[in-house]
Short mmCIF file of N, CA and C in Angstrom, two decimals:
data_model
loop_
_atom_site.label_atom_id
_atom_site.label_comp_id
_atom_site.label_asym_id
_atom_site.label_seq_id
_atom_site.Cartn_x
_atom_site.Cartn_y
_atom_site.Cartn_z
N UNK A 136 90.14 84.72 91.51
CA UNK A 136 89.45 85.98 91.41
C UNK A 136 88.49 85.92 90.23
N UNK A 137 87.27 86.34 90.45
CA UNK A 137 86.28 86.24 89.39
C UNK A 137 85.90 87.59 88.81
N UNK A 138 86.16 88.67 89.50
CA UNK A 138 85.74 89.98 89.03
C UNK A 138 86.95 90.84 88.73
N UNK A 139 86.91 91.53 87.61
CA UNK A 139 87.95 92.50 87.28
C UNK A 139 87.48 93.88 87.74
N UNK A 140 88.38 94.61 88.36
CA UNK A 140 88.05 95.94 88.87
C UNK A 140 88.69 97.00 88.00
N UNK A 141 88.09 98.20 87.95
CA UNK A 141 88.71 99.29 87.20
C UNK A 141 90.07 99.64 87.81
N UNK A 142 91.06 99.84 86.97
CA UNK A 142 92.41 100.23 87.41
C UNK A 142 93.07 99.20 88.33
N UNK A 143 92.71 97.94 88.16
CA UNK A 143 93.25 96.89 89.02
C UNK A 143 94.76 96.75 88.81
N UNK A 144 95.47 96.64 89.92
CA UNK A 144 96.91 96.38 89.89
C UNK A 144 97.22 94.94 90.26
N UNK A 145 96.62 94.47 91.34
CA UNK A 145 96.89 93.11 91.80
C UNK A 145 95.75 92.64 92.68
N UNK A 146 95.83 91.38 93.04
CA UNK A 146 94.86 90.84 93.99
C UNK A 146 95.53 89.73 94.78
N UNK A 147 95.06 89.57 95.99
CA UNK A 147 95.57 88.51 96.85
C UNK A 147 94.46 87.55 97.20
N UNK A 148 94.67 86.82 98.25
CA UNK A 148 93.69 85.83 98.68
C UNK A 148 92.38 86.48 99.11
N UNK A 149 92.46 87.70 99.66
CA UNK A 149 91.27 88.33 100.22
C UNK A 149 90.88 89.66 99.60
N UNK A 150 91.82 90.37 98.99
CA UNK A 150 91.54 91.73 98.55
C UNK A 150 92.19 92.02 97.20
N UNK A 151 91.65 93.05 96.55
CA UNK A 151 92.18 93.56 95.29
C UNK A 151 92.78 94.93 95.55
N UNK A 152 93.85 95.26 94.83
CA UNK A 152 94.46 96.59 94.92
C UNK A 152 94.25 97.29 93.58
N UNK A 153 93.76 98.54 93.67
CA UNK A 153 93.51 99.33 92.46
C UNK A 153 94.32 100.62 92.52
N UNK A 154 94.63 101.16 91.35
CA UNK A 154 95.29 102.46 91.27
C UNK A 154 94.24 103.54 91.38
N UNK A 155 94.51 104.53 92.23
CA UNK A 155 93.65 105.69 92.34
C UNK A 155 94.25 106.87 91.58
N UNK A 156 95.57 106.95 91.58
CA UNK A 156 96.30 108.03 90.91
C UNK A 156 97.75 107.60 90.73
N UNK A 157 98.58 108.52 90.28
CA UNK A 157 100.02 108.23 90.15
C UNK A 157 100.68 108.03 91.51
N UNK A 158 100.05 108.53 92.59
CA UNK A 158 100.67 108.49 93.91
C UNK A 158 99.92 107.65 94.94
N UNK A 159 98.71 107.19 94.60
CA UNK A 159 97.91 106.45 95.57
C UNK A 159 97.30 105.18 94.97
N UNK A 160 97.22 104.15 95.83
CA UNK A 160 96.50 102.92 95.51
C UNK A 160 95.53 102.66 96.65
N UNK A 161 94.57 101.80 96.39
CA UNK A 161 93.63 101.41 97.43
C UNK A 161 93.47 99.90 97.47
N UNK A 162 93.52 99.37 98.65
CA UNK A 162 93.18 97.97 98.87
C UNK A 162 91.69 97.96 99.16
N UNK A 163 90.95 97.21 98.36
CA UNK A 163 89.49 97.20 98.44
C UNK A 163 89.02 96.17 99.46
N UNK A 164 88.12 96.60 100.31
CA UNK A 164 87.47 95.72 101.27
C UNK A 164 85.99 95.75 100.93
N UNK A 165 85.51 94.66 100.37
CA UNK A 165 84.12 94.59 99.91
C UNK A 165 83.48 93.35 100.48
N UNK A 166 82.37 93.53 101.16
CA UNK A 166 81.70 92.39 101.76
C UNK A 166 82.57 91.77 102.84
N UNK A 167 82.49 90.48 102.99
CA UNK A 167 83.27 89.75 103.99
C UNK A 167 84.57 89.29 103.36
N UNK A 168 85.62 90.07 103.54
CA UNK A 168 86.92 89.74 102.94
C UNK A 168 87.79 88.91 103.86
N UNK A 169 87.32 88.61 105.04
CA UNK A 169 88.07 87.86 106.04
C UNK A 169 89.28 88.63 106.56
N UNK A 170 89.30 89.92 106.34
CA UNK A 170 90.35 90.75 106.89
C UNK A 170 89.73 92.04 107.41
N UNK A 171 90.41 92.64 108.38
CA UNK A 171 89.86 93.81 109.07
C UNK A 171 90.60 95.06 108.62
N UNK A 172 89.90 95.95 107.95
CA UNK A 172 90.51 97.17 107.42
C UNK A 172 91.10 98.04 108.53
N UNK A 173 90.39 98.15 109.65
CA UNK A 173 90.88 98.98 110.74
C UNK A 173 92.15 98.43 111.37
N UNK A 174 92.19 97.15 111.56
CA UNK A 174 93.37 96.51 112.14
C UNK A 174 94.57 96.65 111.22
N UNK A 175 94.36 96.45 109.94
CA UNK A 175 95.46 96.59 108.99
C UNK A 175 95.96 98.03 108.94
N UNK A 176 95.06 98.98 108.96
CA UNK A 176 95.45 100.40 108.96
C UNK A 176 96.26 100.74 110.20
N UNK A 177 95.84 100.27 111.36
CA UNK A 177 96.56 100.57 112.60
C UNK A 177 97.95 99.97 112.60
N UNK A 178 98.09 98.75 112.12
CA UNK A 178 99.42 98.11 112.07
C UNK A 178 100.32 98.85 111.09
N UNK A 179 99.76 99.31 109.99
CA UNK A 179 100.53 100.08 109.02
C UNK A 179 101.01 101.39 109.64
N UNK A 180 100.13 102.05 110.37
CA UNK A 180 100.50 103.31 111.03
C UNK A 180 101.63 103.09 112.04
N UNK A 181 101.56 102.02 112.80
CA UNK A 181 102.61 101.71 113.77
C UNK A 181 103.94 101.53 113.04
N UNK A 182 103.95 100.72 112.00
CA UNK A 182 105.18 100.49 111.24
C UNK A 182 105.71 101.78 110.63
N UNK A 183 104.83 102.63 110.13
CA UNK A 183 105.24 103.89 109.51
C UNK A 183 105.89 104.83 110.52
N UNK A 184 105.54 104.73 111.79
CA UNK A 184 106.16 105.56 112.82
C UNK A 184 107.57 105.10 113.15
N UNK A 185 107.88 103.85 112.84
CA UNK A 185 109.19 103.28 113.18
C UNK A 185 110.22 103.60 112.10
N UNK A 186 109.86 103.35 110.85
CA UNK A 186 110.77 103.64 109.72
C UNK A 186 109.97 103.62 108.42
N UNK A 187 110.66 103.66 107.30
CA UNK A 187 110.01 103.74 105.99
C UNK A 187 109.92 102.40 105.26
N UNK A 188 110.09 101.29 105.96
CA UNK A 188 110.11 100.00 105.29
C UNK A 188 108.74 99.60 104.75
N UNK A 189 107.70 99.83 105.53
CA UNK A 189 106.34 99.44 105.13
C UNK A 189 105.70 100.57 104.33
N UNK A 190 104.96 100.19 103.28
CA UNK A 190 104.24 101.15 102.46
C UNK A 190 103.48 102.14 103.35
N UNK A 191 103.43 103.40 102.93
CA UNK A 191 102.83 104.45 103.75
C UNK A 191 101.30 104.42 103.73
N UNK A 192 100.73 104.48 104.92
CA UNK A 192 99.29 104.62 105.08
C UNK A 192 98.92 106.07 104.75
N UNK A 193 97.84 106.26 103.99
CA UNK A 193 97.36 107.61 103.69
C UNK A 193 96.03 107.88 104.39
N UNK A 194 95.04 107.02 104.17
CA UNK A 194 93.74 107.24 104.80
C UNK A 194 92.85 106.02 104.59
N UNK A 195 91.78 105.97 105.36
CA UNK A 195 90.68 105.04 105.09
C UNK A 195 89.62 105.84 104.36
N UNK A 196 88.94 105.20 103.42
CA UNK A 196 87.96 105.92 102.62
C UNK A 196 86.84 104.96 102.23
N UNK A 197 85.81 105.53 101.66
CA UNK A 197 84.67 104.74 101.20
C UNK A 197 84.29 105.22 99.81
N UNK A 198 84.12 104.29 98.90
CA UNK A 198 83.70 104.60 97.53
C UNK A 198 82.20 104.28 97.43
N UNK A 199 81.39 105.33 97.44
CA UNK A 199 79.93 105.15 97.40
C UNK A 199 79.46 104.54 96.10
N UNK A 200 80.07 104.94 95.00
CA UNK A 200 79.65 104.44 93.69
C UNK A 200 79.81 102.92 93.60
N UNK A 201 80.90 102.41 94.15
CA UNK A 201 81.17 100.98 94.07
C UNK A 201 80.82 100.21 95.34
N UNK A 202 80.45 100.94 96.39
CA UNK A 202 80.07 100.33 97.66
C UNK A 202 81.19 99.47 98.24
N UNK A 203 82.38 100.08 98.35
CA UNK A 203 83.47 99.37 99.00
C UNK A 203 84.29 100.29 99.88
N UNK A 204 84.85 99.70 100.93
CA UNK A 204 85.77 100.39 101.82
C UNK A 204 87.15 100.31 101.18
N UNK A 205 87.98 101.34 101.47
CA UNK A 205 89.31 101.38 100.86
C UNK A 205 90.38 101.74 101.90
N UNK A 206 91.44 101.00 101.87
CA UNK A 206 92.65 101.33 102.61
C UNK A 206 93.58 101.99 101.60
N UNK A 207 93.74 103.31 101.70
CA UNK A 207 94.51 104.06 100.71
C UNK A 207 95.95 104.17 101.18
N UNK A 208 96.87 103.84 100.28
CA UNK A 208 98.31 103.82 100.57
C UNK A 208 99.07 104.54 99.47
N UNK A 209 100.34 104.79 99.75
CA UNK A 209 101.20 105.34 98.70
C UNK A 209 101.34 104.31 97.58
N UNK A 210 101.51 104.79 96.38
CA UNK A 210 101.71 103.91 95.24
C UNK A 210 103.20 103.68 95.05
N UNK A 211 103.59 102.42 95.03
CA UNK A 211 104.98 102.04 94.80
C UNK A 211 105.12 101.49 93.40
N UNK A 212 106.27 101.72 92.81
CA UNK A 212 106.56 101.21 91.47
C UNK A 212 107.73 100.23 91.57
N UNK A 213 107.43 98.93 91.61
CA UNK A 213 108.50 97.95 91.78
C UNK A 213 109.41 97.87 90.56
N UNK A 214 110.67 97.57 90.85
CA UNK A 214 111.69 97.39 89.82
C UNK A 214 112.18 95.95 89.85
N UNK A 215 112.79 95.53 88.79
CA UNK A 215 113.37 94.19 88.74
C UNK A 215 114.77 94.24 89.34
N UNK A 216 114.96 93.53 90.44
CA UNK A 216 116.25 93.57 91.13
C UNK A 216 117.39 92.98 90.31
N UNK A 217 117.06 92.18 89.31
CA UNK A 217 118.11 91.57 88.50
C UNK A 217 118.86 92.59 87.66
N UNK A 218 118.34 93.81 87.58
CA UNK A 218 119.04 94.85 86.83
C UNK A 218 120.00 95.65 87.73
N UNK A 219 120.07 95.27 88.99
CA UNK A 219 120.92 95.96 89.96
C UNK A 219 122.20 95.15 90.19
N UNK A 220 123.32 95.83 90.21
CA UNK A 220 124.60 95.16 90.42
C UNK A 220 124.62 94.43 91.77
N UNK A 221 125.38 93.36 91.82
CA UNK A 221 125.46 92.52 93.02
C UNK A 221 125.86 93.33 94.26
N UNK A 222 126.85 94.18 94.16
CA UNK A 222 127.31 94.96 95.32
C UNK A 222 126.19 95.87 95.83
N UNK A 223 125.44 96.46 94.93
CA UNK A 223 124.34 97.33 95.35
C UNK A 223 123.22 96.51 95.97
N UNK A 224 122.98 95.31 95.44
CA UNK A 224 121.97 94.43 96.03
C UNK A 224 122.32 94.10 97.48
N UNK A 225 123.60 93.83 97.71
CA UNK A 225 124.04 93.51 99.07
C UNK A 225 123.80 94.69 100.00
N UNK A 226 124.09 95.88 99.54
CA UNK A 226 123.84 97.08 100.35
C UNK A 226 122.35 97.27 100.61
N UNK A 227 121.53 97.10 99.58
CA UNK A 227 120.08 97.21 99.75
C UNK A 227 119.56 96.20 100.77
N UNK A 228 120.08 94.99 100.71
CA UNK A 228 119.66 93.96 101.66
C UNK A 228 120.09 94.29 103.08
N UNK A 229 121.29 94.84 103.23
CA UNK A 229 121.75 95.23 104.57
C UNK A 229 120.82 96.27 105.18
N UNK A 230 120.43 97.25 104.39
CA UNK A 230 119.50 98.29 104.87
C UNK A 230 118.15 97.65 105.19
N UNK A 231 117.65 96.80 104.30
CA UNK A 231 116.38 96.10 104.51
C UNK A 231 116.41 95.33 105.83
N UNK A 232 117.47 94.58 106.06
CA UNK A 232 117.57 93.78 107.28
C UNK A 232 117.63 94.68 108.52
N UNK A 233 118.35 95.79 108.44
CA UNK A 233 118.41 96.73 109.57
C UNK A 233 117.03 97.31 109.86
N UNK A 234 116.30 97.68 108.82
CA UNK A 234 114.96 98.25 109.02
C UNK A 234 113.98 97.21 109.55
N UNK A 235 114.09 95.98 109.07
CA UNK A 235 113.22 94.91 109.56
C UNK A 235 113.53 94.63 111.03
N UNK A 236 114.81 94.63 111.39
CA UNK A 236 115.21 94.43 112.78
C UNK A 236 114.66 95.55 113.67
N UNK A 237 114.69 96.78 113.18
CA UNK A 237 114.13 97.90 113.94
C UNK A 237 112.63 97.71 114.17
N UNK A 238 111.92 97.22 113.15
CA UNK A 238 110.49 96.93 113.32
C UNK A 238 110.28 95.86 114.40
N UNK A 239 111.10 94.81 114.34
CA UNK A 239 110.99 93.74 115.33
C UNK A 239 111.23 94.26 116.73
N UNK A 240 112.30 95.04 116.90
CA UNK A 240 112.62 95.59 118.23
C UNK A 240 111.50 96.48 118.76
N UNK A 241 110.79 97.14 117.86
CA UNK A 241 109.70 98.03 118.26
C UNK A 241 108.38 97.29 118.44
N UNK A 242 108.38 95.97 118.22
CA UNK A 242 107.18 95.19 118.47
C UNK A 242 106.28 94.95 117.27
N UNK A 243 106.83 95.03 116.06
CA UNK A 243 106.06 94.80 114.83
C UNK A 243 106.73 93.67 114.05
N UNK A 244 105.93 92.72 113.59
CA UNK A 244 106.44 91.67 112.71
C UNK A 244 105.51 91.57 111.49
N UNK A 245 106.08 91.52 110.30
CA UNK A 245 105.31 91.54 109.05
C UNK A 245 104.54 90.24 108.84
N UNK A 246 105.18 89.11 109.01
CA UNK A 246 104.60 87.77 108.94
C UNK A 246 104.26 87.29 107.53
N UNK A 247 104.63 88.02 106.49
CA UNK A 247 104.25 87.58 105.14
C UNK A 247 105.33 87.91 104.12
N UNK A 248 106.60 87.70 104.50
CA UNK A 248 107.68 87.94 103.55
C UNK A 248 107.62 86.93 102.41
N UNK A 249 107.31 85.70 102.76
CA UNK A 249 107.29 84.61 101.78
C UNK A 249 105.88 84.04 101.67
N UNK A 250 105.37 84.03 100.46
CA UNK A 250 104.02 83.49 100.22
C UNK A 250 104.02 81.99 100.49
N UNK A 251 102.99 81.50 101.19
CA UNK A 251 102.89 80.05 101.41
C UNK A 251 102.87 79.29 100.08
N UNK A 252 103.46 78.14 100.07
CA UNK A 252 103.59 77.37 98.83
C UNK A 252 102.24 76.93 98.26
N UNK A 253 101.21 76.92 99.08
CA UNK A 253 99.90 76.49 98.58
C UNK A 253 99.09 77.65 97.99
N UNK A 254 99.67 78.86 97.92
CA UNK A 254 98.98 80.01 97.33
C UNK A 254 99.69 80.41 96.05
N UNK A 255 98.88 80.83 95.07
CA UNK A 255 99.44 81.28 93.80
C UNK A 255 100.17 82.60 93.94
N UNK A 256 100.87 82.98 92.92
CA UNK A 256 101.59 84.25 92.93
C UNK A 256 103.08 84.05 93.08
N UNK A 257 103.79 85.15 93.02
CA UNK A 257 105.24 85.12 93.17
C UNK A 257 105.60 84.87 94.63
N UNK A 258 106.67 84.16 94.85
CA UNK A 258 107.08 83.75 96.19
C UNK A 258 107.28 84.95 97.14
N UNK A 259 107.90 86.02 96.64
CA UNK A 259 108.20 87.18 97.48
C UNK A 259 107.47 88.42 96.98
N UNK A 260 106.20 88.29 96.66
CA UNK A 260 105.51 89.42 96.04
C UNK A 260 105.06 90.50 97.03
N UNK A 261 105.36 90.36 98.31
CA UNK A 261 105.12 91.43 99.26
C UNK A 261 106.38 92.26 99.53
N UNK A 262 107.45 91.93 98.82
CA UNK A 262 108.71 92.65 98.94
C UNK A 262 108.97 93.33 97.61
N UNK A 263 109.01 94.65 97.62
CA UNK A 263 109.22 95.43 96.39
C UNK A 263 110.58 96.09 96.43
N UNK A 264 111.30 96.04 95.32
CA UNK A 264 112.47 96.87 95.13
C UNK A 264 111.98 98.13 94.42
N UNK A 265 112.21 99.30 95.04
CA UNK A 265 111.79 100.56 94.45
C UNK A 265 113.03 101.42 94.24
N UNK A 266 112.84 102.59 93.66
CA UNK A 266 113.98 103.48 93.45
C UNK A 266 114.53 104.03 94.76
N UNK A 267 113.81 103.85 95.87
CA UNK A 267 114.30 104.29 97.18
C UNK A 267 114.76 103.15 98.07
N UNK A 268 114.72 101.92 97.56
CA UNK A 268 115.15 100.77 98.35
C UNK A 268 114.10 99.68 98.39
N UNK A 269 114.32 98.73 99.25
CA UNK A 269 113.39 97.61 99.40
C UNK A 269 112.27 98.05 100.34
N UNK A 270 111.04 97.72 99.97
CA UNK A 270 109.85 98.11 100.75
C UNK A 270 108.94 96.90 100.92
N UNK A 271 108.13 96.93 101.96
CA UNK A 271 107.16 95.87 102.22
C UNK A 271 105.74 96.39 102.00
N UNK A 272 104.91 95.54 101.44
CA UNK A 272 103.49 95.83 101.29
C UNK A 272 102.70 94.78 102.05
N UNK A 273 101.41 94.97 102.15
CA UNK A 273 100.44 94.01 102.69
C UNK A 273 100.76 93.59 104.13
N UNK A 274 100.28 94.38 105.06
CA UNK A 274 100.48 94.08 106.48
C UNK A 274 99.25 93.41 107.09
N UNK A 275 98.42 92.81 106.24
CA UNK A 275 97.17 92.22 106.72
C UNK A 275 97.33 91.20 107.82
N UNK A 276 98.34 90.34 107.77
CA UNK A 276 98.52 89.34 108.83
C UNK A 276 99.67 89.69 109.77
N UNK A 277 100.19 90.89 109.66
CA UNK A 277 101.26 91.30 110.56
C UNK A 277 100.75 91.28 112.00
N UNK A 278 101.68 91.37 112.93
CA UNK A 278 101.29 91.31 114.34
C UNK A 278 102.06 92.34 115.15
N UNK A 279 101.40 92.83 116.18
CA UNK A 279 102.03 93.73 117.15
C UNK A 279 102.26 92.95 118.43
N UNK A 280 103.44 93.06 118.97
CA UNK A 280 103.83 92.29 120.14
C UNK A 280 102.87 92.48 121.31
N UNK A 281 102.43 93.71 121.55
CA UNK A 281 101.55 93.95 122.69
C UNK A 281 100.17 93.31 122.51
N UNK A 282 99.82 92.95 121.27
CA UNK A 282 98.53 92.30 121.03
C UNK A 282 98.60 90.78 121.11
N UNK A 283 99.75 90.21 120.73
CA UNK A 283 99.85 88.75 120.66
C UNK A 283 100.66 88.13 121.79
N UNK A 284 101.39 88.94 122.54
CA UNK A 284 102.19 88.43 123.64
C UNK A 284 103.59 88.01 123.23
N UNK A 285 104.43 87.83 124.23
CA UNK A 285 105.85 87.55 124.02
C UNK A 285 106.10 86.23 123.28
N UNK A 286 105.44 85.17 123.71
CA UNK A 286 105.72 83.84 123.17
C UNK A 286 105.34 83.73 121.69
N UNK A 287 104.15 84.17 121.36
CA UNK A 287 103.70 84.11 119.97
C UNK A 287 104.53 85.05 119.09
N UNK A 288 104.82 86.25 119.61
CA UNK A 288 105.62 87.21 118.86
C UNK A 288 107.01 86.62 118.56
N UNK A 289 107.61 85.97 119.55
CA UNK A 289 108.93 85.35 119.35
C UNK A 289 108.87 84.28 118.25
N UNK A 290 107.81 83.52 118.22
CA UNK A 290 107.65 82.49 117.18
C UNK A 290 107.52 83.15 115.81
N UNK A 291 106.73 84.21 115.72
CA UNK A 291 106.58 84.93 114.45
C UNK A 291 107.93 85.48 113.97
N UNK A 292 108.72 86.01 114.89
CA UNK A 292 110.05 86.54 114.54
C UNK A 292 110.93 85.41 114.01
N UNK A 293 110.90 84.28 114.68
CA UNK A 293 111.70 83.13 114.26
C UNK A 293 111.37 82.73 112.82
N UNK A 294 110.11 82.64 112.50
CA UNK A 294 109.67 82.28 111.15
C UNK A 294 110.10 83.37 110.16
N UNK A 295 109.90 84.63 110.54
CA UNK A 295 110.25 85.73 109.64
C UNK A 295 111.75 85.78 109.36
N UNK A 296 112.58 85.51 110.35
CA UNK A 296 114.03 85.51 110.14
C UNK A 296 114.45 84.38 109.20
N UNK A 297 113.77 83.25 109.29
CA UNK A 297 114.04 82.15 108.36
C UNK A 297 113.65 82.56 106.93
N UNK A 298 112.48 83.19 106.79
CA UNK A 298 112.06 83.68 105.47
C UNK A 298 113.01 84.74 104.94
N UNK A 299 113.51 85.60 105.83
CA UNK A 299 114.47 86.63 105.43
C UNK A 299 115.75 86.00 104.91
N UNK A 300 116.22 84.96 105.55
CA UNK A 300 117.43 84.26 105.10
C UNK A 300 117.21 83.66 103.71
N UNK A 301 116.04 83.07 103.49
CA UNK A 301 115.71 82.51 102.18
C UNK A 301 115.61 83.61 101.13
N UNK A 302 115.02 84.73 101.50
CA UNK A 302 114.92 85.85 100.57
C UNK A 302 116.30 86.37 100.21
N UNK A 303 117.19 86.48 101.18
CA UNK A 303 118.55 86.96 100.93
C UNK A 303 119.21 86.10 99.84
N UNK A 304 119.13 84.80 99.99
CA UNK A 304 119.73 83.89 99.00
C UNK A 304 119.10 84.10 97.62
N UNK A 305 117.80 84.22 97.59
CA UNK A 305 117.06 84.43 96.34
C UNK A 305 117.49 85.76 95.68
N UNK A 306 117.49 86.82 96.46
CA UNK A 306 117.78 88.17 95.97
C UNK A 306 119.21 88.30 95.44
N UNK A 307 120.14 87.65 96.12
CA UNK A 307 121.55 87.77 95.72
C UNK A 307 121.97 86.79 94.64
N UNK A 308 121.25 85.72 94.48
CA UNK A 308 121.71 84.65 93.58
C UNK A 308 120.90 84.50 92.31
N UNK A 309 120.08 85.48 91.98
CA UNK A 309 119.31 85.40 90.73
C UNK A 309 119.99 86.21 89.66
#
């Protein structure tokens, strides 16, 4: 990343996230980011209708002053899971797995639980522990079963379940 943005919180391979307020953040889409704001918003809306696992979609917006499109979402405040007792971590993971399974059954797969090893950043930085439980952010590469078909969706689920198993070990054993 070469440019610092006002109120920047984080950045990924394609986009930067900025704070708009205590309750809202925006993922900035500026120029050719190689990601589609409309597609990401629609997938987020689908997931939000199923359960509360994925960060809440608020609106699409445009910042005229900065000339960028914005995907506005609820602001989450991640906590360090290492401060949570082991028994509570196990309960949190059980709920997380149940909610992820519900998303899968409804035709949504996140596809980005674990960051690829060739990308910088924390290994599980799309998984947040919040005061209300474990939540997922960044649905940019997620997939909807009706869009990708049965075979591809099944492959995505297989990979995600493997990543979930790895995350479980990481979350419980740190």
